Short mmCIF file of C-alpha atoms in Angstrom, two decimals:
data_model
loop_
_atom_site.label_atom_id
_atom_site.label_comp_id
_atom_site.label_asym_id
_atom_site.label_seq_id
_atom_site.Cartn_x
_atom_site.Cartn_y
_atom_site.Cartn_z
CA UNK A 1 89.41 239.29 70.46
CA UNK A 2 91.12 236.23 68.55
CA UNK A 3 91.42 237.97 65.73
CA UNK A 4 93.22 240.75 67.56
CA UNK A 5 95.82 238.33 69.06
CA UNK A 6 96.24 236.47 65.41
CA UNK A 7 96.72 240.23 64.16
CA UNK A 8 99.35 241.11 66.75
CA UNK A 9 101.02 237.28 66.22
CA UNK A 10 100.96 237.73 62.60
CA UNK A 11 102.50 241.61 62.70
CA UNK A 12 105.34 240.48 65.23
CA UNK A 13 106.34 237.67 62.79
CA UNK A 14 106.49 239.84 60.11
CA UNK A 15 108.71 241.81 61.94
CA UNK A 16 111.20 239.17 62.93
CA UNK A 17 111.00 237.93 58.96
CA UNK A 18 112.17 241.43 58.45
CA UNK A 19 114.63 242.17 61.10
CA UNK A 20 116.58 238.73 59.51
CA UNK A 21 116.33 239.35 56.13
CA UNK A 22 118.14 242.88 56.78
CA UNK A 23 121.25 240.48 57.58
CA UNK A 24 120.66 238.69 54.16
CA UNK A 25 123.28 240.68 51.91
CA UNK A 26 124.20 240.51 48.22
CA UNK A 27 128.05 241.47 46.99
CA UNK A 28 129.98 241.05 44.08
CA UNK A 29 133.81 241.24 43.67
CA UNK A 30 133.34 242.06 39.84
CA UNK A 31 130.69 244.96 39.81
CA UNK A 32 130.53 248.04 41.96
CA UNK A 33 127.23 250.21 42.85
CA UNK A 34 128.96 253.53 42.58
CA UNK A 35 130.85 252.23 39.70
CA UNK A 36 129.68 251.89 35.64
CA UNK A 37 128.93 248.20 34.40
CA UNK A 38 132.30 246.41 33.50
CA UNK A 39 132.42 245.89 29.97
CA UNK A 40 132.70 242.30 30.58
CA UNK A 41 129.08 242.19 31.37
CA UNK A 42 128.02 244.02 29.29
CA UNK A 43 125.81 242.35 26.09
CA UNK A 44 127.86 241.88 22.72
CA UNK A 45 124.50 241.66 20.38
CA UNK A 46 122.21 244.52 19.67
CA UNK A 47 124.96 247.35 19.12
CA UNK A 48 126.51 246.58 22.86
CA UNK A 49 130.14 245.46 22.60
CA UNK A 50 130.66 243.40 25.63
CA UNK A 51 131.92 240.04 27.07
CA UNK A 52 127.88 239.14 28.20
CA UNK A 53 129.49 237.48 31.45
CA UNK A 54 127.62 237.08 34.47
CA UNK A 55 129.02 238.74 37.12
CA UNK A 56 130.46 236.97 39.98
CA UNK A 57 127.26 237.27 43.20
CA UNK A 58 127.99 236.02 46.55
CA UNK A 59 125.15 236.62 49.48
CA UNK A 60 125.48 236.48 53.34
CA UNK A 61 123.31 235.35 56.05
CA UNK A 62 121.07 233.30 54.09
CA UNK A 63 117.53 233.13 56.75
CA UNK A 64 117.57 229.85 58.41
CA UNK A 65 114.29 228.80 56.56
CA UNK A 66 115.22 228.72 53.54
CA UNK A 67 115.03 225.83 50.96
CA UNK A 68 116.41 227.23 47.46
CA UNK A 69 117.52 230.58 46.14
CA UNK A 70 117.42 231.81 43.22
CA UNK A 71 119.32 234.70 41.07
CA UNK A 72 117.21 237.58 38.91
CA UNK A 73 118.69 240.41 37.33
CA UNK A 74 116.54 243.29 36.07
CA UNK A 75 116.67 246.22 34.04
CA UNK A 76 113.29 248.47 35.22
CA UNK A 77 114.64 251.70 32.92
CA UNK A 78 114.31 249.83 29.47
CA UNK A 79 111.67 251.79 27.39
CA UNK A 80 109.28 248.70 26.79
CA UNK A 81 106.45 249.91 29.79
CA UNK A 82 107.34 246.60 31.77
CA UNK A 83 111.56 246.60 32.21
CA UNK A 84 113.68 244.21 31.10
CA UNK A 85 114.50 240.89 32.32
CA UNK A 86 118.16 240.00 31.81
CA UNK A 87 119.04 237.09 33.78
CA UNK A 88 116.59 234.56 35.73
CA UNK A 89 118.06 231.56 37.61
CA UNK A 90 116.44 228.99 40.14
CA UNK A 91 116.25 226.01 42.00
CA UNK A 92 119.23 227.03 43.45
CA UNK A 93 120.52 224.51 46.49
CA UNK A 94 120.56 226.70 49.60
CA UNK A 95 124.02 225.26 50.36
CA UNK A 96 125.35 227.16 47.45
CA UNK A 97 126.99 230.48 48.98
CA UNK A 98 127.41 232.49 44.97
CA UNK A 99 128.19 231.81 41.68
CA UNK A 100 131.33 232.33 39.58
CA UNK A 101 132.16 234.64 36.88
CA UNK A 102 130.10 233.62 33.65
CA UNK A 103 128.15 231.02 35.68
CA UNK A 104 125.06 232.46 33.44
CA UNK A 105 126.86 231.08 29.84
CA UNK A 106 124.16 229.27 27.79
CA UNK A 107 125.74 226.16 27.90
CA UNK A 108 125.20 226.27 31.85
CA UNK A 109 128.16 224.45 32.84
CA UNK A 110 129.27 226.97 35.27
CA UNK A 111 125.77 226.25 37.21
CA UNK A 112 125.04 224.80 40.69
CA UNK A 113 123.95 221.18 40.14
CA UNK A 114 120.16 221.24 40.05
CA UNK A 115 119.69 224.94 38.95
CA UNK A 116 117.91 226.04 35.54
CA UNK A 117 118.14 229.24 34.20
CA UNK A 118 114.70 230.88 32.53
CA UNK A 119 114.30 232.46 29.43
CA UNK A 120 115.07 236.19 29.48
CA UNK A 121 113.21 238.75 27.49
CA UNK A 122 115.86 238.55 24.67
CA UNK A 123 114.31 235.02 24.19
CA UNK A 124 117.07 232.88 25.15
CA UNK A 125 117.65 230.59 28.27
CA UNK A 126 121.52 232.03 30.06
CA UNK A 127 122.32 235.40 31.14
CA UNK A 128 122.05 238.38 28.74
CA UNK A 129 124.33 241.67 29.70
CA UNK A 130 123.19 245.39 30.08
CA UNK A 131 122.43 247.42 26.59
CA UNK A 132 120.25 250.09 26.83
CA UNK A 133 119.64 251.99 23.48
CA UNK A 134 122.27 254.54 22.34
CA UNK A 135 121.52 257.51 24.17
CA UNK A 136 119.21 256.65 27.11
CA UNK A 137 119.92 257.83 30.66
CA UNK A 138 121.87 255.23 32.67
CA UNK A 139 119.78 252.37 33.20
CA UNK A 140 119.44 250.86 36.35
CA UNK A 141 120.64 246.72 36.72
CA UNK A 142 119.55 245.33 39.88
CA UNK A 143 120.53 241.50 40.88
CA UNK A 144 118.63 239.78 43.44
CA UNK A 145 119.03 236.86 45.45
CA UNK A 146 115.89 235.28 46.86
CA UNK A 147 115.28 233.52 49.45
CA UNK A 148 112.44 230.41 48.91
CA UNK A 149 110.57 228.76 51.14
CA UNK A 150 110.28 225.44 48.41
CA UNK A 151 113.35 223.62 47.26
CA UNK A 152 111.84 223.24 44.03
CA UNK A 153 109.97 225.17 41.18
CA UNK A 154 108.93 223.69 37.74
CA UNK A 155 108.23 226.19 35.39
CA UNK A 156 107.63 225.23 31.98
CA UNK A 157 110.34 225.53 30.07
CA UNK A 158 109.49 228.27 27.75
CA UNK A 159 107.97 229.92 30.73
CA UNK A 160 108.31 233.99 30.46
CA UNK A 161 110.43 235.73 32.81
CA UNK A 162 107.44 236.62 34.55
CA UNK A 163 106.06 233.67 35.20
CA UNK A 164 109.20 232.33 36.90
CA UNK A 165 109.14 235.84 38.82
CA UNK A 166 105.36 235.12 39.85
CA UNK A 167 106.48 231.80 41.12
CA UNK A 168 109.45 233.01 42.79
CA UNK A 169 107.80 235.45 44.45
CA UNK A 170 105.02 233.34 45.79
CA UNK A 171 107.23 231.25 47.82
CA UNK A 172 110.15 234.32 48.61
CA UNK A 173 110.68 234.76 52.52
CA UNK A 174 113.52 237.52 52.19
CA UNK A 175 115.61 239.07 49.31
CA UNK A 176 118.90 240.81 48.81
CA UNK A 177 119.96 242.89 46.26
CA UNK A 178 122.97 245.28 44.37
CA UNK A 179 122.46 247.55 42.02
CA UNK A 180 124.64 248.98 39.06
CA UNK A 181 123.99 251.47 36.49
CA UNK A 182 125.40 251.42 32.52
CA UNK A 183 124.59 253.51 29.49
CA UNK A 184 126.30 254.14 25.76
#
């Protein structure tokens, strides 16, 4: 019969988690869903002629337990069998409420004090705009803001997008996401 009550406990929790996170919201003043990626975002390497600036991301309601956030952005229509990681950014301090325009730049001088960005799967460490190849179907970009339960990660620094996303997830209590589209 414990096991019964530590089942119900455990479901009810759950449910709460989930009933706050749906609070936990993710806008942007320079990129619309119903809208094509701004050209300013967009990737100026690989045939894309764009500005590669991060967008501007501001999120809402952040749960009470959190300790850090941190900012993905994710391609999963890019024709390699796994998506595309485009942007990866943690250790976010929870008292951060967004990020500016271009906060992603290489140099990272637009970043939150104590935040790292990870290497994306173009190899490089900063944000890296939408190109899909000539042709394709709109591909889908989705940013995410987590929500961690640890103030801290330590990846190594060459760590693959993955592996950041592995330890993200692992310690993620809610999420909230937006979702654009772009194709040439």
């Amino acid at each position: 019969m414990n096991r019964f009550f530590q089942s119900v406990a455990a479901s009810i929790a759950a449910i709460a988690i989930t009933t706050h996170a749906t609070d936990f919201t993710l806008t942007s003043p320079s990129i619309q869903t119903a809208a094509p990626f701004p050209t300013a975002h967009v990737l100026n390497g690989f045939g894309c002629e764009g500005g590669n600036r991060s967008p501007a991301l501001m999120w809402h309601n952040v749960p009470a337990d959190t300790k850090s956030l941190a900012v993905t952005m994710y391609d999963p229509d890019a024709p390699t069998g796994s998506g595309w990681w485009h942007w990866i950014l943690y250790n976010i301090p929870v008292t951060v409420k967004g990020l500016p325009e271009n906060a992603g730049s290489a140099d990272g001088k637009h970043l939150p004090l104590g935040s790292s960005q990870g290497r994306t799967d173009f190899g490089t460490h900063g944000y890296g705009g939408a190109c899909p190849p000539a042709g394709n179907r709109p591909h889908r970009y989705i940013f995410t803001v987590h929500a961690l339960t640890i103030d801290h990660i330590a990846p190594p620094v060459d760590a693959s997008a993955a592996m950041i996303g592995y330890l993200i997830h692992s310690s993620r209590t809610a999420s909230a996401s937006l979702q654009t589209t772009f194709s040439r």
